[in-house]
mmCIF file of C-alpha atoms in Angstrom:
data_model
loop_
_atom_site.group_PDB
_atom_site.id
_atom_site.type_symbol
_atom_site.label_atom_id
_atom_site.label_comp_id
_atom_site.label_asym_id
_atom_site.label_seq_id
_atom_site.Cartn_x
_atom_site.Cartn_y
_atom_site.Cartn_z
ATOM 1 C CA UNK A 1 -32.757 -4.174 9.397
ATOM 2 C CA UNK A 2 -30.416 -1.973 7.070
ATOM 3 C CA UNK A 3 -29.820 0.489 9.954
ATOM 4 C CA UNK A 4 -28.721 -2.472 12.266
ATOM 5 C CA UNK A 5 -26.273 -3.491 9.521
ATOM 6 C CA UNK A 6 -24.984 -0.053 9.033
ATOM 7 C CA UNK A 7 -24.562 0.212 12.774
ATOM 8 C CA UNK A 8 -22.663 -3.089 12.920
ATOM 9 C CA UNK A 9 -20.206 -2.067 10.035
ATOM 10 C CA UNK A 10 -19.647 1.214 11.692
ATOM 11 C CA UNK A 11 -18.840 -0.144 14.988
ATOM 12 C CA UNK A 12 -16.505 -2.723 13.589
ATOM 13 C CA UNK A 13 -14.720 0.037 11.419
ATOM 14 C CA UNK A 14 -14.299 2.213 14.614
ATOM 15 C CA UNK A 15 -12.687 -0.816 16.679
ATOM 16 C CA UNK A 16 -10.253 -1.446 13.740
ATOM 17 C CA UNK A 17 -9.412 2.169 13.443
ATOM 18 C CA UNK A 18 -8.941 2.635 17.428
ATOM 19 C CA UNK A 19 -7.572 -0.846 18.234
ATOM 20 C CA UNK A 20 -5.720 -1.739 14.849
ATOM 21 C CA UNK A 21 -5.367 -5.181 13.803
ATOM 22 C CA UNK A 22 -2.090 -6.549 15.254
ATOM 23 C CA UNK A 23 -1.368 -3.512 17.021
ATOM 24 C CA UNK A 24 1.788 -3.346 19.128
ATOM 25 C CA UNK A 25 0.872 -4.250 22.681
ATOM 26 C CA UNK A 26 2.370 -2.399 25.498
ATOM 27 C CA UNK A 27 4.102 -5.375 26.876
ATOM 28 C CA UNK A 28 5.769 -6.246 23.571
ATOM 29 C CA UNK A 29 9.210 -4.454 22.884
ATOM 30 C CA UNK A 30 8.341 -1.975 20.024
ATOM 31 C CA UNK A 31 11.853 -2.222 18.275
ATOM 32 C CA UNK A 32 13.590 -5.263 17.799
ATOM 33 C CA UNK A 33 13.871 -7.574 20.589
ATOM 34 C CA UNK A 34 12.526 -11.242 20.794
ATOM 35 C CA UNK A 35 10.091 -13.152 22.891
ATOM 36 C CA UNK A 36 12.943 -14.629 25.049
ATOM 37 C CA UNK A 37 14.352 -11.051 25.672
ATOM 38 C CA UNK A 38 10.887 -9.851 26.621
ATOM 39 C CA UNK A 39 10.441 -12.987 28.930
ATOM 40 C CA UNK A 40 13.915 -12.478 30.716
ATOM 41 C CA UNK A 41 12.986 -8.833 31.100
ATOM 42 C CA UNK A 42 10.125 -10.022 33.305
ATOM 43 C CA UNK A 43 11.610 -12.902 34.922
ATOM 44 C CA UNK A 44 14.940 -11.746 35.633
ATOM 45 C CA UNK A 45 16.582 -14.922 33.846
ATOM 46 C CA UNK A 46 18.302 -15.632 30.796
ATOM 47 C CA UNK A 47 15.574 -17.720 29.435
ATOM 48 C CA UNK A 48 14.956 -21.405 29.755
ATOM 49 C CA UNK A 49 13.221 -21.267 32.901
ATOM 50 C CA UNK A 50 9.894 -22.987 33.486
ATOM 51 C CA UNK A 51 7.537 -21.261 35.929
ATOM 52 C CA UNK A 52 6.328 -23.683 38.436
ATOM 53 C CA UNK A 53 2.883 -25.163 38.029
ATOM 54 C CA UNK A 54 0.267 -24.110 39.864
ATOM 55 C CA UNK A 55 -0.324 -26.444 42.971
ATOM 56 C CA UNK A 56 -4.130 -26.347 42.623
ATOM 57 C CA UNK A 57 -3.820 -27.853 39.093
ATOM 58 C CA UNK A 58 -1.682 -30.676 39.993
ATOM 59 C CA UNK A 59 -3.597 -32.096 43.122
ATOM 60 C CA UNK A 60 -6.756 -33.928 43.102
ATOM 61 C CA UNK A 61 -9.887 -32.007 43.467
ATOM 62 C CA UNK A 62 -11.190 -31.356 46.795
ATOM 63 C CA UNK A 63 -13.714 -34.158 47.668
ATOM 64 C CA UNK A 64 -17.326 -33.420 48.832
ATOM 65 C CA UNK A 65 -19.116 -35.468 51.418
ATOM 66 C CA UNK A 66 -21.098 -38.328 49.571
ATOM 67 C CA UNK A 67 -24.800 -37.876 49.161
ATOM 68 C CA UNK A 68 -27.606 -40.361 48.755
ATOM 69 C CA UNK A 69 -27.653 -39.544 45.032
ATOM 70 C CA UNK A 70 -24.660 -41.669 43.671
ATOM 71 C CA UNK A 71 -25.686 -41.355 39.957
ATOM 72 C CA UNK A 72 -25.769 -37.578 40.268
ATOM 73 C CA UNK A 73 -22.539 -37.450 42.040
ATOM 74 C CA UNK A 74 -21.205 -39.637 39.211
ATOM 75 C CA UNK A 75 -22.366 -37.205 36.856
ATOM 76 C CA UNK A 76 -20.511 -34.577 38.823
ATOM 77 C CA UNK A 77 -17.308 -36.630 38.598
ATOM 78 C CA UNK A 78 -17.738 -37.188 35.034
ATOM 79 C CA UNK A 79 -18.098 -33.458 34.314
ATOM 80 C CA UNK A 80 -15.140 -32.717 36.727
ATOM 81 C CA UNK A 81 -12.792 -35.221 35.178
ATOM 82 C CA UNK A 82 -13.679 -34.020 31.458
ATOM 83 C CA UNK A 83 -14.881 -37.345 30.709
ATOM 84 C CA UNK A 84 -17.288 -35.535 28.222
ATOM 85 C CA UNK A 85 -14.566 -34.178 26.167
ATOM 86 C CA UNK A 86 -13.840 -37.592 24.878
ATOM 87 C CA UNK A 87 -16.943 -39.324 25.509
ATOM 88 C CA UNK A 88 -19.782 -36.598 24.830
ATOM 89 C CA UNK A 89 -21.845 -34.680 27.256
ATOM 90 C CA UNK A 90 -24.254 -37.736 27.782
ATOM 91 C CA UNK A 91 -21.510 -40.411 27.713
ATOM 92 C CA UNK A 92 -22.837 -41.720 24.076
ATOM 93 C CA UNK A 93 -19.561 -41.346 22.399
ATOM 94 C CA UNK A 94 -17.688 -38.209 21.198
ATOM 95 C CA UNK A 95 -14.793 -37.119 18.785
ATOM 96 C CA UNK A 96 -12.366 -39.344 20.305
ATOM 97 C CA UNK A 97 -13.883 -41.747 22.913
ATOM 98 C CA UNK A 98 -16.536 -44.476 22.449
ATOM 99 C CA UNK A 99 -19.810 -44.726 23.948
ATOM 100 C CA UNK A 100 -20.146 -45.574 27.509
ATOM 101 C CA UNK A 101 -23.761 -47.002 27.228
ATOM 102 C CA UNK A 102 -23.548 -50.523 28.683
ATOM 103 C CA UNK A 103 -19.935 -50.329 29.820
ATOM 104 C CA UNK A 104 -20.538 -49.480 33.418
ATOM 105 C CA UNK A 105 -18.638 -52.405 34.691
ATOM 106 C CA UNK A 106 -15.588 -51.989 32.729
ATOM 107 C CA UNK A 107 -15.225 -48.296 34.062
ATOM 108 C CA UNK A 108 -13.091 -48.822 37.213
ATOM 109 C CA UNK A 109 -10.123 -50.470 35.478
ATOM 110 C CA UNK A 110 -10.293 -48.150 32.350
ATOM 111 C CA UNK A 111 -10.510 -44.888 34.736
ATOM 112 C CA UNK A 112 -7.813 -46.023 37.018
ATOM 113 C CA UNK A 113 -5.378 -47.918 34.567
ATOM 114 C CA UNK A 114 -5.989 -46.228 31.188
ATOM 115 C CA UNK A 115 -6.735 -47.833 27.960
ATOM 116 C CA UNK A 116 -3.857 -48.203 25.940
ATOM 117 C CA UNK A 117 -2.662 -45.291 23.904
ATOM 118 C CA UNK A 118 -6.057 -43.518 24.020
ATOM 119 C CA UNK A 119 -7.444 -42.992 27.574
ATOM 120 C CA UNK A 120 -4.835 -41.884 30.311
ATOM 121 C CA UNK A 121 -5.087 -43.043 33.864
ATOM 122 C CA UNK A 122 -7.258 -40.659 36.234
ATOM 123 C CA UNK A 123 -6.251 -42.506 39.346
ATOM 124 C CA UNK A 124 -4.512 -39.219 40.851
ATOM 125 C CA UNK A 125 -7.495 -37.235 40.371
ATOM 126 C CA UNK A 126 -10.071 -39.438 42.038
ATOM 127 C CA UNK A 127 -12.113 -38.788 45.147
ATOM 128 C CA UNK A 128 -12.870 -42.177 47.299
ATOM 129 C CA UNK A 129 -16.606 -42.416 45.911
ATOM 130 C CA UNK A 130 -15.679 -41.474 42.383
ATOM 131 C CA UNK A 131 -15.355 -45.126 40.913
ATOM 132 C CA UNK A 132 -18.792 -46.268 42.440
ATOM 133 C CA UNK A 133 -20.444 -43.003 41.816
ATOM 134 C CA UNK A 134 -19.428 -43.073 37.957
ATOM 135 C CA UNK A 135 -20.522 -46.841 37.830
ATOM 136 C CA UNK A 136 -23.805 -45.679 39.003
ATOM 137 C CA UNK A 137 -24.169 -42.905 36.675
ATOM 138 C CA UNK A 138 -23.150 -45.052 33.793
ATOM 139 C CA UNK A 139 -25.528 -47.709 34.505
ATOM 140 C CA UNK A 140 -28.116 -45.258 33.739
ATOM 141 C CA UNK A 141 -26.866 -44.133 30.409
ATOM 142 C CA UNK A 142 -29.305 -44.790 27.747
ATOM 143 C CA UNK A 143 -32.409 -45.667 30.136
ATOM 144 C CA UNK A 144 -33.774 -42.256 30.100
ATOM 145 C CA UNK A 145 -33.251 -41.985 33.887
ATOM 146 C CA UNK A 146 -29.898 -40.503 33.894
ATOM 147 C CA UNK A 147 -29.170 -37.309 35.377
ATOM 148 C CA UNK A 148 -28.598 -34.670 32.540
ATOM 149 C CA UNK A 149 -27.428 -31.646 34.339
ATOM 150 C CA UNK A 150 -25.669 -31.009 37.896
ATOM 151 C CA UNK A 151 -23.537 -28.034 38.922
ATOM 152 C CA UNK A 152 -20.287 -30.052 39.098
ATOM 153 C CA UNK A 153 -18.393 -27.043 40.362
ATOM 154 C CA UNK A 154 -20.791 -26.936 43.604
ATOM 155 C CA UNK A 155 -20.516 -29.330 46.239
ATOM 156 C CA UNK A 156 -24.218 -29.664 46.937
ATOM 157 C CA UNK A 157 -26.194 -27.522 44.419
ATOM 158 C CA UNK A 158 -29.638 -28.578 45.459
ATOM 159 C CA UNK A 159 -29.135 -27.838 49.252
#
């Protein structure tokens, strides 16, 4: 155990010596200059120009062919649209959003219209079956039969 601690400390020390803390990066001016000047040298502008957003980030996701498993597709939509970041991984409430257990019937309006100042509208991010699938998934929350994991980034992970 003591040997492992010594090796860990030695490795950390070596990283600090070789890399340095806050060492000058190759892409930063070494003497003087500002962030704007550095950005201008890369873009060829005088600053104040915003790079265009990646179109893949502003368009709805590619919708997949519906399957027989509406609840599984609903869980996939729940993950894809980042619902879990506010409502928790299982929809039982999170840091910002309330529990969705027993709230399946109120989902469609909240998702498409938003809720006051707390929840934004997701209508531009929805695939045609997302609302029905989300409702099917939310109906199962708290019953013990809800899907707990799906590879939301794959169209049909089990096939």
